[in-house]
Amino acid sequence: MNSIMTDLHTDHENFVKLIKLLEKLLDKFEHDDDAPDLHLMLDIIDYVERYPDLIHHPKEDLIFTVYLNKSQDIPKVIEQLQLDHEEFPKMRQEIHQLLEGFILDVGLYPRKAFSNKVRAYLQRQLDHLNTEENALFPHIIETLSDDDWNEIATKMPEANDPLFGERVSDRYKSLLNQLIS
């Protein structure tokens, strides 16, 4: 597999780890009077706002554009994925604001409704990842040439993953510790 696609696949595996951790925290949030670490939940949302939205999704969108120039096999799938890339930030922003309300203890939003909203977002994320991995990535790998990948590589944004990269941001160290414990 191409190294760019390997990196995207690794990102997806890491996103699933975060989704599972957030689901666990939501379980506690729903069923336990002692709230889970809301700051940890906020760190997850913050990370997903920063790395995937600013680095990961632009990489995918670049690959999608090159792919669509060569093949029109599955344009509706790509159209939906790109729509997700546009809608996810809005969904996360709402979750982020509600979560900050709970942290400041001014959360007037019902816990269960908040949890349902986050779970709906997480399920949509999982569906999105599964669609990319199973319905799109195999077509991309089969269709794009070495020249295409070289062109993509020259346009790829360079950035360190602040959670799973070589240099972990101080902000995410406790989140990383939670993931590996």
Coordinates of N, CA and C in Angstrom, one line a residue:
M1 N 0.9 -1.2 0.0 CA 0.0 0.0 0.0 C 0.9 1.2 0.0
N2 N 0.5 2.2 -0.7 CA 1.2 3.5 -0.8 C 1.3 4.1 0.6
S3 N 2.4 4.8 0.9 CA 2.7 5.3 2.2 C 1.7 6.4 2.6
I4 N 1.1 7.1 1.7 CA 0.1 8.1 2.0 C -1.2 7.4 2.5
M5 N -1.5 6.4 1.8 CA -2.7 5.6 2.2 C -2.5 4.9 3.5
T6 N -1.3 4.4 3.7 CA -0.9 3.8 5.0 C -1.1 4.8 6.1
D7 N -0.7 6.0 5.9 CA -0.8 7.0 6.9 C -2.3 7.3 7.2
L8 N -3.1 7.4 6.1 CA -4.5 7.7 6.3 C -5.2 6.5 7.1
H9 N -4.8 5.3 6.7 CA -5.3 4.1 7.4 C -5.0 4.1 8.9
T10 N -3.7 4.5 9.2 CA -3.3 4.6 10.6 C -4.1 5.6 11.3
D11 N -4.3 6.8 10.7 CA -5.1 7.8 11.3 C -6.5 7.3 11.6
H12 N -7.1 6.5 10.7 CA -8.4 5.9 10.9 C -8.4 5.0 12.1
E13 N -7.4 4.2 12.2 CA -7.3 3.3 13.4 C -7.2 4.1 14.7
N14 N -6.4 5.2 14.7 CA -6.3 6.1 15.8 C -7.6 6.8 16.2
F15 N -8.4 7.2 15.1 CA -9.7 7.8 15.4 C -10.6 6.8 16.0
V16 N -10.6 5.6 15.6 CA -11.4 4.6 16.2 C -11.1 4.4 17.7
K17 N -9.8 4.5 18.1 CA -9.4 4.4 19.5 C -10.1 5.5 20.3
L18 N -10.0 6.7 19.7 CA -10.6 7.9 20.3 C -12.1 7.7 20.5
I19 N -12.8 7.2 19.4 CA -14.2 7.0 19.5 C -14.6 6.0 20.6
K20 N -13.8 5.0 20.7 CA -14.1 4.0 21.8 C -13.9 4.6 23.1
L21 N -12.9 5.4 23.3 CA -12.7 6.0 24.6 C -13.8 7.0 24.9
L22 N -14.2 7.8 23.9 CA -15.3 8.7 24.2 C -16.6 8.0 24.5
E23 N -16.8 6.8 23.8 CA -18.0 6.0 24.1 C -18.0 5.6 25.6
K24 N -16.8 5.2 26.0 CA -16.7 4.7 27.4 C -17.0 5.9 28.4
L25 N -16.4 7.0 28.1 CA -16.7 8.2 28.9 C -18.1 8.6 28.9
L26 N -18.8 8.4 27.8 CA -20.2 8.7 27.7 C -21.1 7.8 28.5
D27 N -20.7 6.5 28.5 CA -21.4 5.5 29.4 C -21.3 6.0 30.8
K28 N -20.2 6.4 31.3 CA -20.0 6.9 32.6 C -20.9 8.2 32.8
F29 N -20.8 9.0 31.9 CA -21.6 10.3 31.9 C -23.1 10.0 32.1
E30 N -23.6 9.0 31.4 CA -25.0 8.7 31.4 C -25.4 8.0 32.7
H31 N -24.6 7.1 33.2 CA -25.0 6.2 34.3 C -24.4 6.4 35.6
D32 N -23.6 7.5 35.7 CA -22.8 7.6 37.0 C -23.0 9.1 37.4
D33 N -23.4 9.3 38.7 CA -23.6 10.6 39.2 C -22.2 11.4 39.2
D34 N -21.1 10.6 39.4 CA -19.8 11.3 39.3 C -19.5 11.4 37.8
A35 N -19.4 12.6 37.3 CA -19.1 12.8 35.9 C -17.7 12.3 35.6
P36 N -17.6 11.8 34.4 CA -16.3 11.4 33.9 C -15.4 12.6 33.8
D37 N -14.2 12.4 33.4 CA -13.3 13.5 33.2 C -13.7 14.3 32.0
L38 N -14.5 15.4 32.2 CA -15.0 16.2 31.2 C -13.9 16.9 30.4
H39 N -12.8 17.2 31.0 CA -11.7 17.8 30.3 C -11.1 16.8 29.3
L40 N -11.1 15.5 29.7 CA -10.6 14.5 28.8 C -11.5 14.4 27.6
M41 N -12.8 14.5 27.8 CA -13.8 14.5 26.7 C -13.5 15.7 25.8
L42 N -13.3 16.8 26.4 CA -13.0 18.0 25.6 C -11.7 17.9 24.9
D43 N -10.7 17.3 25.4 CA -9.5 17.1 24.7 C -9.7 16.2 23.5
I44 N -10.5 15.2 23.6 CA -10.8 14.4 22.4 C -11.4 15.2 21.3
I45 N -12.5 16.0 21.7 CA -13.2 16.9 20.7 C -12.2 17.9 20.1
D46 N -11.4 18.5 21.0 CA -10.4 19.5 20.5 C -9.4 18.9 19.5
Y47 N -8.9 17.7 19.8 CA -8.0 17.0 18.9 C -8.6 16.8 17.6
V48 N -9.9 16.3 17.6 CA -10.6 16.0 16.4 C -10.9 17.2 15.6
E49 N -11.0 18.4 16.3 CA -11.2 19.6 15.6 C -9.9 20.1 14.9
R50 N -8.8 19.8 15.5 CA -7.5 20.3 15.1 C -6.9 19.4 14.0
Y51 N -6.6 18.2 14.3 CA -5.8 17.3 13.4 C -6.7 16.9 12.2
P52 N -7.8 16.2 12.4 CA -8.5 15.7 11.3 C -9.0 16.8 10.4
D53 N -9.6 17.8 11.0 CA -10.1 18.9 10.1 C -9.1 19.7 9.4
L54 N -7.9 19.9 10.0 CA -6.9 20.8 9.4 C -5.9 20.0 8.6
I55 N -5.7 18.7 8.9 CA -4.7 18.0 8.2 C -5.2 16.8 7.4
H56 N -5.9 15.9 8.2 CA -6.3 14.6 7.6 C -7.3 14.8 6.5
H57 N -8.4 15.5 6.7 CA -9.4 15.7 5.7 C -8.9 16.4 4.5
P58 N -8.1 17.5 4.6 CA -7.6 18.1 3.4 C -6.7 17.1 2.6
K59 N -6.0 16.2 3.3 CA -5.3 15.1 2.5 C -6.2 14.3 1.7
E60 N -7.3 13.8 2.4 CA -8.2 13.0 1.7 C -8.9 13.7 0.5
D61 N -9.3 14.9 0.8 CA -9.9 15.7 -0.3 C -9.0 15.9 -1.5
L62 N -7.7 16.1 -1.3 CA -6.8 16.2 -2.4 C -6.7 14.8 -3.2
I63 N -6.7 13.7 -2.4 CA -6.7 12.4 -3.1 C -8.0 12.2 -3.9
F64 N -9.1 12.6 -3.2 CA -10.4 12.4 -3.9 C -10.4 13.2 -5.2
T65 N -9.9 14.4 -5.2 CA -9.9 15.2 -6.4 C -9.1 14.5 -7.5
V66 N -7.9 14.1 -7.2 CA -7.0 13.4 -8.2 C -7.7 12.1 -8.7
Y67 N -8.3 11.4 -7.8 CA -9.1 10.2 -8.2 C -10.2 10.5 -9.1
L68 N -11.0 11.5 -8.8 CA -12.2 11.9 -9.6 C -11.7 12.3 -11.0
N69 N -10.5 12.8 -11.2 CA -10.0 13.2 -12.5 C -9.7 12.0 -13.3
K70 N -9.5 10.9 -12.7 CA -9.2 9.6 -13.4 C -10.4 8.7 -13.5
S71 N -11.3 8.7 -12.6 CA -12.4 7.8 -12.5 C -13.7 8.4 -12.0
Q72 N -14.8 8.0 -12.6 CA -16.1 8.4 -12.1 C -16.9 7.2 -11.6
D73 N -16.2 6.2 -11.1 CA -16.8 5.0 -10.7 C -17.8 5.2 -9.5
I74 N -17.4 6.0 -8.6 CA -18.2 6.1 -7.3 C -18.2 7.6 -6.9
P75 N -18.7 8.5 -7.8 CA -18.7 9.9 -7.4 C -19.7 10.2 -6.2
K76 N -20.8 9.5 -6.1 CA -21.8 9.7 -5.0 C -21.1 9.4 -3.7
V77 N -20.3 8.4 -3.6 CA -19.7 8.0 -2.4 C -18.7 9.2 -2.0
I78 N -18.0 9.6 -2.9 CA -17.0 10.7 -2.6 C -17.8 12.0 -2.2
E79 N -18.8 12.3 -2.9 CA -19.7 13.4 -2.6 C -20.2 13.4 -1.2
Q80 N -20.6 12.2 -0.7 CA -21.1 12.1 0.6 C -20.0 12.3 1.6
L81 N -18.8 11.7 1.3 CA -17.7 11.8 2.2 C -17.2 13.3 2.3
Q82 N -17.2 14.0 1.2 CA -16.8 15.4 1.3 C -17.9 16.2 2.0
L83 N -19.1 15.9 1.9 CA -20.2 16.5 2.7 C -19.9 16.3 4.2
D84 N -19.6 15.1 4.5 CA -19.2 14.8 5.9 C -18.1 15.7 6.4
H85 N -17.1 15.8 5.6 CA -15.9 16.7 5.9 C -16.4 18.1 6.2
E86 N -17.4 18.5 5.5 CA -17.9 19.9 5.7 C -18.8 20.0 7.0
E87 N -19.6 18.9 7.2 CA -20.6 18.9 8.3 C -20.0 18.6 9.7
F88 N -18.9 17.7 9.7 CA -18.4 17.3 11.0 C -17.9 18.5 11.8
P89 N -17.3 19.5 11.3 CA -16.9 20.6 12.2 C -18.0 21.3 12.8
K90 N -19.1 21.4 12.1 CA -20.3 22.1 12.7 C -20.9 21.2 13.9
M91 N -20.9 19.9 13.7 CA -21.4 19.0 14.7 C -20.5 19.0 15.9
R92 N -19.2 19.0 15.7 CA -18.2 19.1 16.8 C -18.3 20.4 17.5
Q93 N -18.5 21.5 16.8 CA -18.5 22.8 17.5 C -19.7 22.8 18.5
E94 N -20.8 22.2 18.1 CA -22.0 22.2 19.0 C -21.7 21.3 20.2
I95 N -21.1 20.2 20.0 CA -20.7 19.3 21.1 C -19.7 20.0 22.0
H96 N -18.7 20.7 21.4 CA -17.7 21.4 22.1 C -18.4 22.4 23.1
Q97 N -19.3 23.2 22.5 CA -20.0 24.2 23.3 C -20.8 23.6 24.4
L98 N -21.5 22.5 24.2 CA -22.3 21.9 25.2 C -21.4 21.3 26.3
L99 N -20.3 20.7 25.9 CA -19.4 20.2 26.8 C -18.8 21.2 27.7
E100 N -18.4 22.4 27.1 CA -17.9 23.5 28.0 C -19.0 23.9 29.0
G101 N -20.2 23.9 28.6 CA -21.3 24.2 29.5 C -21.3 23.3 30.7
F102 N -21.1 22.0 30.5 CA -21.1 21.0 31.6 C -19.9 21.3 32.4
I103 N -18.7 21.6 31.8 CA -17.5 21.8 32.6 C -17.7 23.1 33.5
L104 N -18.3 24.1 33.0 CA -18.6 25.3 33.8 C -19.8 25.2 34.7
D105 N -20.4 24.0 34.6 CA -21.6 23.7 35.5 C -22.7 24.6 35.1
V106 N -22.8 25.0 33.9 CA -24.0 25.8 33.4 C -24.7 25.0 32.3
G107 N -24.4 23.7 32.3 CA -25.0 22.8 31.3 C -26.5 22.6 31.5
L108 N -27.3 23.4 30.8 CA -28.7 23.3 30.9 C -29.3 22.2 30.0
Y109 N -28.4 21.7 29.2 CA -28.8 20.7 28.2 C -28.9 19.3 29.0
P110 N -29.9 18.6 28.8 CA -30.0 17.3 29.5 C -28.9 16.3 29.1
R111 N -28.4 15.6 30.2 CA -27.2 14.7 29.9 C -27.5 13.7 28.9
K112 N -28.7 13.1 28.9 CA -29.1 12.0 28.0 C -29.1 12.6 26.6
A113 N -29.7 13.8 26.4 CA -29.8 14.4 25.1 C -28.4 14.7 24.5
F114 N -27.5 15.2 25.4 CA -26.1 15.4 25.0 C -25.5 14.1 24.6
S115 N -25.6 13.1 25.4 CA -25.0 11.8 25.1 C -25.5 11.3 23.8
N116 N -26.8 11.4 23.5 CA -27.4 10.9 22.3 C -26.8 11.7 21.1
K117 N -26.6 13.0 21.2 CA -26.1 13.8 20.2 C -24.6 13.4 19.9
V118 N -23.8 13.1 20.9 CA -22.5 12.7 20.7 C -22.4 11.3 20.1
R119 N -23.3 10.4 20.6 CA -23.3 9.1 20.0 C -23.7 9.1 18.5
A120 N -24.6 9.9 18.2 CA -25.0 10.1 16.8 C -23.8 10.5 15.9
Y121 N -23.1 11.5 16.5 CA -21.9 12.0 15.8 C -20.9 10.9 15.7
L122 N -20.6 10.1 16.7 CA -19.6 9.1 16.7 C -20.0 8.0 15.7
Q123 N -21.3 7.6 15.7 CA -21.8 6.6 14.7 C -21.6 7.1 13.3
R124 N -21.9 8.4 13.1 CA -21.6 8.9 11.7 C -20.2 8.9 11.4
Q125 N -19.3 9.2 12.3 CA -17.9 9.1 12.1 C -17.4 7.7 11.7
L126 N -17.9 6.7 12.5 CA -17.6 5.3 12.2 C -18.1 4.9 10.8
D127 N -19.3 5.3 10.5 CA -19.8 5.0 9.1 C -19.0 5.6 8.1
H128 N -18.5 6.8 8.3 CA -17.7 7.5 7.4 C -16.3 6.8 7.2
L129 N -15.7 6.4 8.3 CA -14.5 5.7 8.2 C -14.6 4.4 7.5
N130 N -15.7 3.6 7.8 CA -15.9 2.4 7.1 C -16.1 2.5 5.6
T131 N -16.9 3.6 5.3 CA -17.1 3.8 3.8 C -15.7 4.1 3.1
E132 N -14.9 5.0 3.8 CA -13.6 5.3 3.2 C -12.8 4.0 3.0
E133 N -12.7 3.3 4.1 CA -11.8 2.1 4.1 C -12.3 1.0 3.2
N134 N -13.6 0.8 3.1 CA -14.1 -0.4 2.4 C -14.7 -0.1 1.0
A135 N -15.3 1.1 0.8 CA -15.9 1.4 -0.4 C -15.1 2.3 -1.3
L136 N -14.2 3.0 -0.8 CA -13.4 4.0 -1.6 C -11.9 3.7 -1.7
F137 N -11.3 3.5 -0.6 CA -9.8 3.3 -0.6 C -9.3 2.2 -1.6
P138 N -10.0 1.0 -1.6 CA -9.6 0.0 -2.6 C -9.6 0.5 -4.0
H139 N -10.6 1.3 -4.4 CA -10.7 1.9 -5.7 C -9.6 2.9 -6.0
I140 N -9.3 3.7 -5.0 CA -8.2 4.6 -5.1 C -6.8 3.9 -5.3
I141 N -6.6 2.9 -4.5 CA -5.3 2.2 -4.6 C -5.2 1.5 -5.9
E142 N -6.3 1.0 -6.5 CA -6.3 0.3 -7.7 C -6.1 1.3 -8.9
T143 N -6.6 2.5 -8.8 CA -6.7 3.4 -9.9 C -5.5 4.4 -10.0
L144 N -5.0 4.9 -8.9 CA -4.0 5.9 -9.0 C -2.6 5.3 -9.3
S145 N -1.9 6.0 -10.2 CA -0.5 5.5 -10.6 C 0.5 6.1 -9.7
D146 N 1.7 5.7 -9.9 CA 2.9 6.2 -9.1 C 3.0 7.7 -9.4
D147 N 2.8 8.1 -10.6 CA 2.9 9.5 -11.0 C 1.8 10.3 -10.2
D148 N 0.6 9.8 -10.1 CA -0.5 10.4 -9.3 C -0.1 10.6 -7.9
W149 N 0.5 9.5 -7.3 CA 0.9 9.6 -5.9 C 2.1 10.6 -5.7
N150 N 3.0 10.7 -6.7 CA 4.0 11.7 -6.6 C 3.5 13.1 -6.6
E151 N 2.5 13.3 -7.5 CA 1.8 14.6 -7.6 C 1.1 15.0 -6.3
I152 N 0.4 14.0 -5.7 CA -0.3 14.2 -4.5 C 0.7 14.5 -3.4
A153 N 1.8 13.8 -3.3 CA 2.8 14.0 -2.3 C 3.4 15.4 -2.3
T154 N 3.5 16.0 -3.4 CA 4.0 17.4 -3.5 C 3.1 18.4 -3.0
K155 N 1.8 18.0 -2.9 CA 0.7 19.0 -2.5 C 0.2 18.7 -1.1
M156 N 0.7 17.6 -0.5 CA 0.3 17.2 0.8 C 0.7 18.1 1.9
P157 N -0.3 18.5 2.8 CA 0.1 19.3 3.9 C 1.0 18.5 4.9
E158 N 2.1 19.2 5.4 CA 3.0 18.5 6.3 C 2.6 19.0 7.7
A159 N 2.4 18.1 8.6 CA 2.2 18.5 10.0 C 2.4 17.2 10.9
N160 N 2.8 17.5 12.1 CA 2.9 16.5 13.1 C 1.5 16.2 13.7
D161 N 1.2 15.0 13.9 CA 0.0 14.6 14.6 C 0.2 14.9 16.1
P162 N -0.5 15.9 16.7 CA -0.2 16.3 18.0 C -0.5 15.3 19.1
L163 N -1.2 14.2 18.8 CA -1.5 13.2 19.7 C -0.7 11.9 19.5
F164 N -0.7 11.4 18.2 CA -0.2 10.1 17.9 C 1.2 10.3 17.1
G165 N 1.6 11.5 16.9 CA 2.9 11.8 16.2 C 4.1 11.6 17.0
E166 N 5.2 12.0 16.4 CA 6.5 11.9 17.1 C 6.6 12.8 18.2
R167 N 6.0 14.0 18.1 CA 6.1 15.0 19.2 C 4.6 15.2 19.7
V168 N 4.4 14.7 20.9 CA 3.0 14.8 21.4 C 2.9 16.1 22.1
S169 N 1.9 16.9 21.8 CA 1.6 18.2 22.4 C 1.3 18.0 23.9
D170 N 1.8 18.9 24.7 CA 1.5 18.9 26.1 C 0.0 18.8 26.4
R171 N -0.8 19.4 25.6 CA -2.2 19.4 25.8 C -2.8 18.0 25.7
Y172 N -2.2 17.1 24.9 CA -2.8 15.8 24.7 C -2.0 14.7 25.5
K173 N -1.1 15.0 26.3 CA -0.3 13.9 27.0 C -1.2 13.1 27.9
S174 N -2.1 13.7 28.7 CA -3.0 13.0 29.5 C -4.0 12.1 28.7
L175 N -4.4 12.6 27.6 CA -5.3 11.8 26.7 C -4.5 10.6 26.1
L176 N -3.3 10.8 25.7 CA -2.4 9.7 25.2 C -2.2 8.7 26.4
N177 N -2.0 9.1 27.6 CA -1.8 8.2 28.7 C -3.1 7.4 28.9
Q178 N -4.2 8.0 28.8 CA -5.5 7.3 29.0 C -5.7 6.3 27.9
L179 N -5.3 6.6 26.7 CA -5.4 5.6 25.6 C -4.5 4.4 25.7
I180 N -3.3 4.6 26.3 CA -2.4 3.5 26.4 C -2.5 2.7 27.7
S181 N -3.3 3.2 28.6 CA -3.4 2.5 29.9 C -4.5 1.5 29.8

